[in-house]
PDB file of C-alpha atoms in Angstrom:
ATOM      1  CA  MET I 267       0.000   0.000   0.000  1.00 87.00           C
ATOM      2  CA  GLY I 268       1.240   3.437  -0.858  1.00 94.00           C
ATOM      3  CA  ARG I 269      -0.367   6.843  -0.691  1.00 97.00           C
ATOM      4  CA  LEU I 270       0.829  10.196  -1.985  1.00 97.00           C
ATOM      5  CA  GLU I 271      -0.767  13.644  -1.867  1.00 98.00           C
ATOM      6  CA  LEU I 272       0.758  16.640  -3.616  1.00 98.00           C
ATOM      7  CA  GLY I 273      -0.674  20.137  -3.894  1.00 98.00           C
ATOM      8  CA  VAL I 274       1.114  22.784  -5.956  1.00 98.00           C
ATOM      9  CA  SER I 275       0.519  26.555  -5.791  1.00 98.00           C
ATOM     10  CA  SER I 276       2.136  29.586  -7.384  1.00 98.00           C
ATOM     11  CA  ARG I 277       3.693  32.653  -5.792  1.00 97.00           C
ATOM     12  CA  GLY I 278       5.706  35.332  -7.548  1.00 96.00           C
ATOM     13  CA  GLY I 279       5.676  33.375 -10.820  1.00 95.00           C
ATOM     14  CA  ARG I 280       7.234  30.299  -9.198  1.00 98.00           C
ATOM     15  CA  SER I 281       5.366  27.083  -8.378  1.00 98.00           C
ATOM     16  CA  PHE I 282       5.938  25.175  -5.141  1.00 98.00           C
ATOM     17  CA  ALA I 283       4.401  22.426  -3.018  1.00 98.00           C
ATOM     18  CA  SER I 284       1.794  23.944  -0.714  1.00 98.00           C
ATOM     19  CA  HIS I 285       0.714  20.492   0.487  1.00 98.00           C
ATOM     20  CA  GLN I 286       2.641  17.239   0.631  1.00 97.00           C
ATOM     21  CA  PHE I 287       1.895  13.932   2.331  1.00 97.00           C
ATOM     22  CA  HIS I 288       3.027  10.346   1.850  1.00 96.00           C
ATOM     23  CA  GLU I 289       2.824   7.013   3.587  1.00 95.00           C
ATOM     24  CA  GLY I 290       3.768   3.472   2.733  1.00 93.00           C
ATOM     25  CA  ALA I 291       5.551   2.749  -0.520  1.00 91.00           C
ATOM     26  CA  LEU I 292       5.217   6.131  -2.254  1.00 94.00           C
ATOM     27  CA  ARG I 293       7.023   9.434  -1.857  1.00 94.00           C
ATOM     28  CA  VAL I 294       8.505  12.288  -3.871  1.00 95.00           C
ATOM     29  CA  LEU I 295      12.062  13.532  -4.071  1.00 94.00           C
ATOM     30  CA  ARG I 296      12.961  17.143  -3.385  1.00 94.00           C
ATOM     31  CA  PRO I 297      11.618  19.610  -5.957  1.00 95.00           C
ATOM     32  CA  HIS I 298      13.776  21.019  -8.690  1.00 94.00           C
ATOM     33  CA  TYR I 299      13.387  23.508 -11.528  1.00 96.00           C
ATOM     34  CA  LEU I 300      14.518  22.538 -15.014  1.00 95.00           C
ATOM     35  CA  ASP I 301      14.463  26.071 -16.416  1.00 95.00           C
ATOM     36  CA  ASP I 302      13.503  29.624 -15.486  1.00 96.00           C
ATOM     37  CA  SER I 303       9.805  29.226 -16.358  1.00 97.00           C
ATOM     38  CA  GLY I 304       8.818  28.725 -12.712  1.00 98.00           C
ATOM     39  CA  GLN I 305       7.468  25.225 -13.357  1.00 98.00           C
ATOM     40  CA  VAL I 306       8.291  22.853 -10.510  1.00 98.00           C
ATOM     41  CA  CYS I 307       9.316  19.255 -11.158  1.00 97.00           C
ATOM     42  CA  TYR I 308       8.676  16.409  -8.731  1.00 97.00           C
ATOM     43  CA  VAL I 309       9.856  12.807  -9.070  1.00 96.00           C
ATOM     44  CA  VAL I 310       7.683  10.038  -7.639  1.00 96.00           C
ATOM     45  CA  VAL I 311       9.579   7.163  -6.022  1.00 95.00           C
ATOM     46  CA  ASN I 312       8.478   3.650  -5.096  1.00 90.00           C
ATOM     47  CA  PRO I 313      11.190   2.426  -2.702  1.00 84.00           C
ATOM     48  CA  GLY I 314       9.942  -1.139  -3.135  1.00 80.00           C
ATOM     49  CA  GLY I 315      11.025  -1.020  -6.754  1.00 79.00           C
ATOM     50  CA  ALA I 316       8.040  -2.891  -8.217  1.00 88.00           C
ATOM     51  CA  TYR I 317       4.322  -3.624  -8.022  1.00 91.00           C
ATOM     52  CA  LEU I 318       3.120  -7.025  -6.828  1.00 92.00           C
ATOM     53  CA  GLY I 319      -0.232  -8.775  -6.417  1.00 92.00           C
ATOM     54  CA  ALA I 320      -2.801  -6.924  -4.260  1.00 92.00           C
ATOM     55  CA  ASP I 321      -0.626  -3.786  -4.129  1.00 93.00           C
ATOM     56  CA  LEU I 322      -2.699  -0.600  -4.116  1.00 96.00           C
ATOM     57  CA  PHE I 323      -1.231   2.837  -4.776  1.00 96.00           C
ATOM     58  CA  LEU I 324      -3.277   6.007  -4.286  1.00 97.00           C
ATOM     59  CA  VAL I 325      -2.048   9.291  -5.758  1.00 98.00           C
ATOM     60  CA  ASP I 326      -3.809  12.634  -5.334  1.00 98.00           C
ATOM     61  CA  VAL I 327      -2.500  15.683  -7.214  1.00 98.00           C
ATOM     62  CA  GLU I 328      -3.903  19.202  -7.169  1.00 98.00           C
ATOM     63  CA  VAL I 329      -2.429  22.063  -9.185  1.00 98.00           C
ATOM     64  CA  HIS I 330      -3.946  25.317  -7.997  1.00 98.00           C
ATOM     65  CA  ASP I 331      -4.753  28.421 -10.033  1.00 98.00           C
ATOM     66  CA  GLY I 332      -1.845  29.604 -12.168  1.00 98.00           C
ATOM     67  CA  ALA I 333       0.581  26.911 -10.973  1.00 98.00           C
ATOM     68  CA  SER I 334       2.625  24.580 -13.191  1.00 98.00           C
ATOM     69  CA  LEU I 335       3.789  21.046 -12.330  1.00 98.00           C
ATOM     70  CA  LEU I 336       5.899  18.480 -14.152  1.00 98.00           C
ATOM     71  CA  LEU I 337       5.423  15.070 -12.514  1.00 98.00           C
ATOM     72  CA  THR I 338       7.567  12.097 -13.460  1.00 97.00           C
ATOM     73  CA  THR I 339       8.882   8.857 -11.946  1.00 96.00           C
ATOM     74  CA  GLN I 340      12.372   7.892 -10.863  1.00 93.00           C
ATOM     75  CA  SER I 341      12.388   4.775 -13.045  1.00 92.00           C
ATOM     76  CA  ALA I 342      10.142   2.397 -14.948  1.00 94.00           C
ATOM     77  CA  THR I 343       7.079   0.998 -13.187  1.00 94.00           C
ATOM     78  CA  LYS I 344       7.632  -2.770 -13.057  1.00 95.00           C
ATOM     79  CA  VAL I 345       4.716  -5.111 -12.472  1.00 96.00           C
ATOM     80  CA  TYR I 346       5.769  -8.655 -11.557  1.00 94.00           C
ATOM     81  CA  ARG I 347       3.672 -11.799 -11.174  1.00 93.00           C
ATOM     82  CA  THR I 348       0.369 -11.143  -9.406  1.00 95.00           C
ATOM     83  CA  PRO I 349      -1.057 -14.639  -8.759  1.00 92.00           C
ATOM     84  CA  GLY I 350      -4.709 -14.574  -7.690  1.00 87.00           C
ATOM     85  CA  SER I 351      -4.978 -10.768  -7.727  1.00 92.00           C
ATOM     86  CA  PHE I 352      -3.751  -7.611  -9.476  1.00 96.00           C
ATOM     87  CA  ALA I 353      -1.706  -4.507  -8.726  1.00 96.00           C
ATOM     88  CA  GLU I 354      -3.590  -1.231  -8.942  1.00 96.00           C
ATOM     89  CA  GLN I 355      -2.934   2.494  -9.060  1.00 96.00           C
ATOM     90  CA  ARG I 356      -5.662   5.091  -8.634  1.00 98.00           C
ATOM     91  CA  MET I 357      -4.794   8.696  -9.382  1.00 98.00           C
ATOM     92  CA  GLY I 358      -6.979  11.733  -8.855  1.00 98.00           C
ATOM     93  CA  VAL I 359      -5.969  15.022 -10.509  1.00 98.00           C
ATOM     94  CA  ARG I 360      -7.506  18.473 -10.107  1.00 98.00           C
ATOM     95  CA  LEU I 361      -6.379  21.513 -12.084  1.00 98.00           C
ATOM     96  CA  GLY I 362      -7.393  25.070 -11.249  1.00 98.00           C
ATOM     97  CA  GLU I 363      -7.808  28.114 -13.489  1.00 98.00           C
ATOM     98  CA  GLY I 364      -4.753  28.548 -15.701  1.00 98.00           C
ATOM     99  CA  ALA I 365      -3.104  25.555 -14.035  1.00 98.00           C
ATOM    100  CA  ARG I 366      -0.771  23.315 -16.017  1.00 98.00           C
ATOM    101  CA  LEU I 367       0.268  19.688 -15.512  1.00 98.00           C
ATOM    102  CA  GLU I 368       2.700  17.584 -17.501  1.00 98.00           C
ATOM    103  CA  LEU I 369       2.505  13.942 -16.397  1.00 98.00           C
ATOM    104  CA  MET I 370       5.534  12.178 -17.875  1.00 97.00           C
ATOM    105  CA  PRO I 371       6.232   8.835 -16.149  1.00 96.00           C
ATOM    106  CA  ASP I 372       8.789   6.333 -17.336  1.00 95.00           C
ATOM    107  CA  GLN I 373       7.443   3.260 -19.068  1.00 96.00           C
ATOM    108  CA  LEU I 374       5.212   0.647 -17.496  1.00 96.00           C
ATOM    109  CA  ILE I 375       6.719  -2.851 -17.823  1.00 96.00           C
ATOM    110  CA  ALA I 376       4.351  -5.818 -17.398  1.00 95.00           C
ATOM    111  CA  TYR I 377       6.167  -9.098 -16.774  1.00 95.00           C
ATOM    112  CA  ARG I 378       5.002 -12.687 -17.174  1.00 93.00           C
ATOM    113  CA  GLU I 379       1.715 -13.418 -15.351  1.00 94.00           C
ATOM    114  CA  ALA I 380       1.337  -9.790 -14.298  1.00 95.00           C
ATOM    115  CA  SER I 381      -2.042  -8.101 -13.965  1.00 96.00           C
ATOM    116  CA  TYR I 382      -2.181  -4.323 -13.578  1.00 97.00           C
ATOM    117  CA  ARG I 383      -5.004  -1.802 -13.454  1.00 97.00           C
ATOM    118  CA  GLN I 384      -4.600   1.958 -13.510  1.00 97.00           C
ATOM    119  CA  ARG I 385      -7.378   4.495 -13.167  1.00 98.00           C
ATOM    120  CA  THR I 386      -6.738   8.217 -13.608  1.00 98.00           C
ATOM    121  CA  SER I 387      -9.541  10.706 -12.957  1.00 98.00           C
ATOM    122  CA  VAL I 388      -8.897  14.320 -13.993  1.00 98.00           C
ATOM    123  CA  THR I 389     -11.037  17.363 -13.256  1.00 98.00           C
ATOM    124  CA  LEU I 390      -9.925  20.619 -14.833  1.00 98.00           C
ATOM    125  CA  ARG I 391     -11.128  24.103 -15.737  1.00 98.00           C
ATOM    126  CA  PRO I 392     -11.544  25.360 -19.323  1.00 98.00           C
ATOM    127  CA  SER I 393      -8.354  27.427 -18.944  1.00 98.00           C
ATOM    128  CA  SER I 394      -6.272  24.493 -17.630  1.00 98.00           C
ATOM    129  CA  SER I 395      -3.624  22.687 -19.655  1.00 98.00           C
ATOM    130  CA  LEU I 396      -2.935  18.955 -19.386  1.00 98.00           C
ATOM    131  CA  VAL I 397      -0.368  16.733 -21.113  1.00 98.00           C
ATOM    132  CA  MET I 398      -0.121  13.037 -20.136  1.00 98.00           C
ATOM    133  CA  ALA I 399       2.227  10.501 -21.745  1.00 97.00           C
ATOM    134  CA  GLU I 400       2.349   6.743 -21.166  1.00 97.00           C
ATOM    135  CA  VAL I 401       4.317   3.835 -22.646  1.00 97.00           C
ATOM    136  CA  VAL I 402       3.461   0.181 -21.973  1.00 96.00           C
ATOM    137  CA  THR I 403       6.083  -2.451 -22.735  1.00 95.00           C
ATOM    138  CA  PRO I 404       6.295  -6.214 -22.156  1.00 93.00           C
ATOM    139  CA  GLY I 405       8.833  -7.523 -19.694  1.00 92.00           C
ATOM    140  CA  TRP I 406      11.210 -10.405 -20.252  1.00 83.00           C
ATOM    141  CA  SER I 407       9.595 -13.838 -20.485  1.00 80.00           C
ATOM    142  CA  PRO I 408      11.380 -17.237 -20.471  1.00 79.00           C
ATOM    143  CA  ASP I 409       9.712 -18.280 -23.734  1.00 78.00           C
ATOM    144  CA  GLY I 410      10.479 -14.979 -25.432  1.00 78.00           C
ATOM    145  CA  SER I 411       6.813 -14.038 -25.723  1.00 81.00           C
ATOM    146  CA  ALA I 412       5.949 -10.347 -25.864  1.00 82.00           C
ATOM    147  CA  PHE I 413       2.565 -10.988 -24.264  1.00 91.00           C
ATOM    148  CA  GLY I 414       3.264 -13.140 -21.238  1.00 91.00           C
ATOM    149  CA  TYR I 415       1.319 -10.859 -18.912  1.00 94.00           C
ATOM    150  CA  GLU I 416      -2.294 -11.474 -17.913  1.00 94.00           C
ATOM    151  CA  GLU I 417      -3.789  -7.993 -18.162  1.00 95.00           C
ATOM    152  CA  VAL I 418      -2.987  -4.312 -18.524  1.00 96.00           C
ATOM    153  CA  ARG I 419      -5.950  -2.004 -18.032  1.00 96.00           C
ATOM    154  CA  LEU I 420      -5.539   1.783 -18.246  1.00 97.00           C
ATOM    155  CA  ARG I 421      -8.522   4.080 -17.832  1.00 97.00           C
ATOM    156  CA  ASN I 422      -8.451   7.884 -18.109  1.00 97.00           C
ATOM    157  CA  GLU I 423     -11.552   9.918 -17.323  1.00 98.00           C
ATOM    158  CA  ILE I 424     -11.324  13.661 -17.942  1.00 98.00           C
ATOM    159  CA  ARG I 425     -14.006  16.134 -16.918  1.00 98.00           C
ATOM    160  CA  VAL I 426     -14.261  19.896 -17.431  1.00 98.00           C
ATOM    161  CA  GLU I 427     -15.600  21.815 -14.460  1.00 97.00           C
ATOM    162  CA  THR I 428     -17.494  25.065 -15.029  1.00 96.00           C
ATOM    163  CA  ASP I 429     -19.845  27.209 -12.960  1.00 92.00           C
ATOM    164  CA  GLY I 430     -22.633  25.191 -14.585  1.00 91.00           C
ATOM    165  CA  GLY I 431     -21.345  21.826 -13.406  1.00 95.00           C
ATOM    166  CA  SER I 432     -19.020  19.026 -14.467  1.00 96.00           C
ATOM    167  CA  HIS I 433     -18.917  17.819 -18.089  1.00 97.00           C
ATOM    168  CA  LEU I 434     -17.311  14.672 -19.484  1.00 97.00           C
ATOM    169  CA  LEU I 435     -14.646  15.509 -22.066  1.00 98.00           C
ATOM    170  CA  ALA I 436     -12.987  12.154 -22.647  1.00 97.00           C
ATOM    171  CA  LEU I 437     -13.111   8.550 -21.458  1.00 96.00           C
ATOM    172  CA  ASP I 438     -10.071   6.684 -22.745  1.00 94.00           C
ATOM    173  CA  ASN I 439      -9.770   2.946 -22.108  1.00 94.00           C
ATOM    174  CA  LEU I 440      -6.880   0.674 -23.005  1.00 93.00           C
ATOM    175  CA  LEU I 441      -7.401  -3.001 -22.170  1.00 94.00           C
ATOM    176  CA  ILE I 442      -4.929  -5.717 -23.193  1.00 94.00           C
ATOM    177  CA  ARG I 443      -5.712  -9.308 -22.115  1.00 93.00           C
ATOM    178  CA  PRO I 444      -3.395 -11.685 -24.013  1.00 92.00           C
ATOM    179  CA  PRO I 445      -4.753 -14.942 -22.496  1.00 90.00           C
ATOM    180  CA  LEU I 446      -8.310 -14.156 -23.618  1.00 87.00           C
ATOM    181  CA  HIS I 447      -7.772 -12.614 -27.051  1.00 80.00           C
ATOM    182  CA  ASP I 448      -5.299 -12.724 -29.905  1.00 84.00           C
ATOM    183  CA  VAL I 449      -3.882  -9.265 -29.376  1.00 89.00           C
ATOM    184  CA  THR I 450      -1.197  -9.556 -32.040  1.00 85.00           C
ATOM    185  CA  GLY I 451      -3.354  -9.241 -35.156  1.00 82.00           C
ATOM    186  CA  LEU I 452      -5.206  -6.650 -37.192  1.00 72.00           C
ATOM    187  CA  GLY I 453      -7.473  -4.300 -35.313  1.00 76.00           C
ATOM    188  CA  PHE I 454      -5.462  -4.586 -32.105  1.00 85.00           C
ATOM    189  CA  MET I 455      -1.653  -4.496 -31.813  1.00 89.00           C
ATOM    190  CA  GLU I 456      -1.145  -4.954 -35.573  1.00 90.00           C
ATOM    191  CA  GLY I 457       1.941  -7.128 -35.047  1.00 92.00           C
ATOM    192  CA  TYR I 458       3.563  -4.736 -32.564  1.00 94.00           C
ATOM    193  CA  SER I 459       4.336  -5.336 -28.890  1.00 95.00           C
ATOM    194  CA  HIS I 460       4.603  -1.830 -27.339  1.00 96.00           C
ATOM    195  CA  VAL I 461       1.994   0.908 -27.076  1.00 96.00           C
ATOM    196  CA  GLY I 462       2.408   4.608 -26.363  1.00 97.00           C
ATOM    197  CA  SER I 463      -0.302   7.145 -25.553  1.00 97.00           C
ATOM    198  CA  LEU I 464      -0.436  10.909 -25.339  1.00 98.00           C
ATOM    199  CA  VAL I 465      -3.423  12.812 -23.946  1.00 98.00           C
ATOM    200  CA  VAL I 466      -3.575  16.578 -24.389  1.00 98.00           C
ATOM    201  CA  VAL I 467      -6.320  18.886 -23.094  1.00 98.00           C
ATOM    202  CA  ASP I 468      -6.081  22.610 -23.764  1.00 98.00           C
ATOM    203  CA  ALA I 469      -8.178  25.399 -25.271  1.00 98.00           C
ATOM    204  CA  ARG I 470      -5.620  25.545 -28.114  1.00 98.00           C
ATOM    205  CA  VAL I 471      -6.214  21.952 -29.228  1.00 98.00           C
ATOM    206  CA  ASP I 472      -7.740  21.773 -32.720  1.00 97.00           C
ATOM    207  CA  GLN I 473      -7.524  19.828 -35.973  1.00 97.00           C
ATOM    208  CA  VAL I 474      -4.550  21.859 -37.168  1.00 98.00           C
ATOM    209  CA  LEU I 475      -2.556  20.863 -34.072  1.00 98.00           C
ATOM    210  CA  ALA I 476      -3.628  17.225 -34.411  1.00 97.00           C
ATOM    211  CA  ASP I 477      -2.421  17.177 -38.006  1.00 97.00           C
ATOM    212  CA  GLU I 478       0.883  18.784 -37.015  1.00 97.00           C
ATOM    213  CA  LEU I 479       1.498  16.239 -34.262  1.00 97.00           C
ATOM    214  CA  HIS I 480       0.638  13.421 -36.622  1.00 96.00           C
ATOM    215  CA  GLY I 481       3.185  14.826 -39.051  1.00 96.00           C
ATOM    216  CA  LEU I 482       5.874  14.493 -36.371  1.00 96.00           C
ATOM    217  CA  THR I 483       5.227  10.742 -36.247  1.00 94.00           C
ATOM    218  CA  ALA I 484       5.890  10.218 -39.960  1.00 93.00           C
ATOM    219  CA  GLY I 485       8.940   8.180 -40.943  1.00 92.00           C
ATOM    220  CA  ARG I 486       9.225   6.453 -37.571  1.00 94.00           C
ATOM    221  CA  GLU I 487       9.131   2.747 -36.817  1.00 94.00           C
ATOM    222  CA  ALA I 488       5.657   3.059 -35.357  1.00 96.00           C
ATOM    223  CA  LEU I 489       2.004   3.051 -36.358  1.00 96.00           C
ATOM    224  CA  THR I 490       0.188   6.120 -35.030  1.00 96.00           C
ATOM    225  CA  GLY I 491      -3.329   7.532 -34.972  1.00 96.00           C
ATOM    226  CA  ILE I 492      -4.880  10.628 -33.356  1.00 97.00           C
ATOM    227  CA  SER I 493      -8.460  11.279 -32.236  1.00 96.00           C
ATOM    228  CA  LEU I 494      -9.983  14.621 -31.251  1.00 97.00           C
ATOM    229  CA  THR I 495     -12.668  15.119 -28.625  1.00 97.00           C
ATOM    230  CA  ARG I 496     -15.628  17.397 -29.126  1.00 96.00           C
ATOM    231  CA  PRO I 497     -15.149  20.895 -27.642  1.00 96.00           C
ATOM    232  CA  VAL I 498     -16.509  21.344 -24.113  1.00 97.00           C
ATOM    233  CA  ALA I 499     -16.842  24.789 -22.509  1.00 96.00           C
ATOM    234  CA  GLY I 500     -14.209  26.266 -24.810  1.00 96.00           C
ATOM    235  CA  THR I 501     -11.576  23.559 -24.410  1.00 98.00           C
ATOM    236  CA  ALA I 502     -10.850  20.314 -26.249  1.00 98.00           C
ATOM    237  CA  GLY I 503      -8.639  17.263 -26.106  1.00 98.00           C
ATOM    238  CA  LEU I 504      -6.783  14.822 -28.296  1.00 97.00           C
ATOM    239  CA  VAL I 505      -5.548  11.274 -27.804  1.00 97.00           C
ATOM    240  CA  LEU I 506      -2.537   9.991 -29.711  1.00 97.00           C
ATOM    241  CA  ARG I 507      -1.940   6.232 -29.753  1.00 97.00           C
ATOM    242  CA  SER I 508       1.188   4.693 -31.237  1.00 97.00           C
ATOM    243  CA  LEU I 509       2.299   1.064 -31.702  1.00 96.00           C
ATOM    244  CA  SER I 510       5.912  -0.019 -32.012  1.00 96.00           C
ATOM    245  CA  ASN I 511       8.376  -2.755 -31.069  1.00 95.00           C
ATOM    246  CA  SER I 512      10.696  -0.354 -29.256  1.00 96.00           C
ATOM    247  CA  THR I 513      10.392   1.552 -26.003  1.00 96.00           C
ATOM    248  CA  ASP I 514      13.025   4.040 -27.150  1.00 96.00           C
ATOM    249  CA  GLU I 515      11.175   4.671 -30.406  1.00 97.00           C
ATOM    250  CA  LEU I 516       7.932   5.438 -28.567  1.00 97.00           C
ATOM    251  CA  ASN I 517       9.708   7.653 -26.047  1.00 96.00           C
ATOM    252  CA  ARG I 518      11.331   9.646 -28.859  1.00 96.00           C
ATOM    253  CA  LEU I 519       8.012   9.945 -30.693  1.00 97.00           C
ATOM    254  CA  LEU I 520       6.089  11.153 -27.653  1.00 97.00           C
ATOM    255  CA  ARG I 521       8.914  13.468 -26.624  1.00 97.00           C
ATOM    256  CA  SER I 522       8.921  15.161 -30.036  1.00 97.00           C
ATOM    257  CA  CYS I 523       5.219  15.925 -29.567  1.00 97.00           C
ATOM    258  CA  THR I 524       5.517  17.184 -25.993  1.00 98.00           C
ATOM    259  CA  ASP I 525       8.566  19.284 -26.856  1.00 97.00           C
ATOM    260  CA  LEU I 526       6.578  21.006 -29.585  1.00 98.00           C
ATOM    261  CA  LEU I 527       3.802  21.838 -27.117  1.00 98.00           C
ATOM    262  CA  ARG I 528       6.245  23.047 -24.453  1.00 97.00           C
ATOM    263  CA  GLY I 529       7.992  25.372 -26.876  1.00 97.00           C
ATOM    264  CA  ARG I 530       4.870  26.760 -28.489  1.00 97.00           C
ATOM    265  CA  TRP I 531       2.656  27.192 -25.453  1.00 97.00           C
ATOM    266  CA  SER I 532       5.161  27.925 -22.681  1.00 96.00           C
ATOM    267  CA  GLY I 533       8.332  29.053 -24.415  1.00 96.00           C
ATOM    268  CA  GLN I 534      10.289  26.194 -22.823  1.00 96.00           C
ATOM    269  CA  GLY I 535      13.062  24.185 -24.411  1.00 95.00           C
ATOM    270  CA  PRO I 536      13.024  20.425 -25.041  1.00 95.00           C
ATOM    271  CA  LEU I 537      12.440  18.393 -21.916  1.00 93.00           C
ATOM    272  CA  ASP I 538      15.651  17.276 -20.217  1.00 87.00           C
ATOM    273  CA  LEU I 539      14.764  15.349 -17.083  1.00 82.00           C
ATOM    274  CA  ARG I 540      17.449  15.309 -14.426  1.00 63.00           C
ATOM    275  CA  LYS I 541      16.347  12.759 -11.863  1.00 54.00           C
ATOM    276  CA  HIS I 542      18.037  12.737  -8.485  1.00 47.00           C
TER     277      HIS I 542
END
């Protein structure tokens, strides 16, 4: 069991942790600033090193009005065998007016006979900005199979909060169950073994941006598609999904997209994570 709470506020153009709590197998390292934008970066650490059966991790993140947070992990999330149960992470995210969150974890690695479920619930304002990246890769298996794990289930629910109530913007589900379905063929993994996802919510999201991001994926060893949400209260979202046989290829692809957004929307340079 692990629990982490992190609240980030802004003062004088610089973001900082106004609330921080942890217990069990989750914590964050000391904050650092990657540039002079005022965005604070926190690194989430699991001292246990891996997720096992019946493990439950609860993460609560709130970015208050005008604050900016980059949240990443110290290393890959490794899910080992989970006989008779599953490992689970539940994350709740709230973004205030003009708040910004970049959620950039290292890859999730599902090993043989692993079952993992992840649920992320995001509530944001029309002026908020959200970028979430995720890469799922298979772990080593004795028989060399890329799909030795039991299940990977990722669910993202994103709602826009206005004075008139809460409105569903996107519900994104990724469910891979190799023992129950042939996940290797057409209409699913298309012969690939790794999957990368990018979720972007911002008032500046439109078809032109989606086309530009898709253009960045051309010529890579990956198969990529992008879907746009309908506009809600003046904001919109997009989901990019990419299939490949390489973790590095997916990381480079997603990084090229997030670097474009960072430079255009915030005037920041390419992301260079220094993890301590």
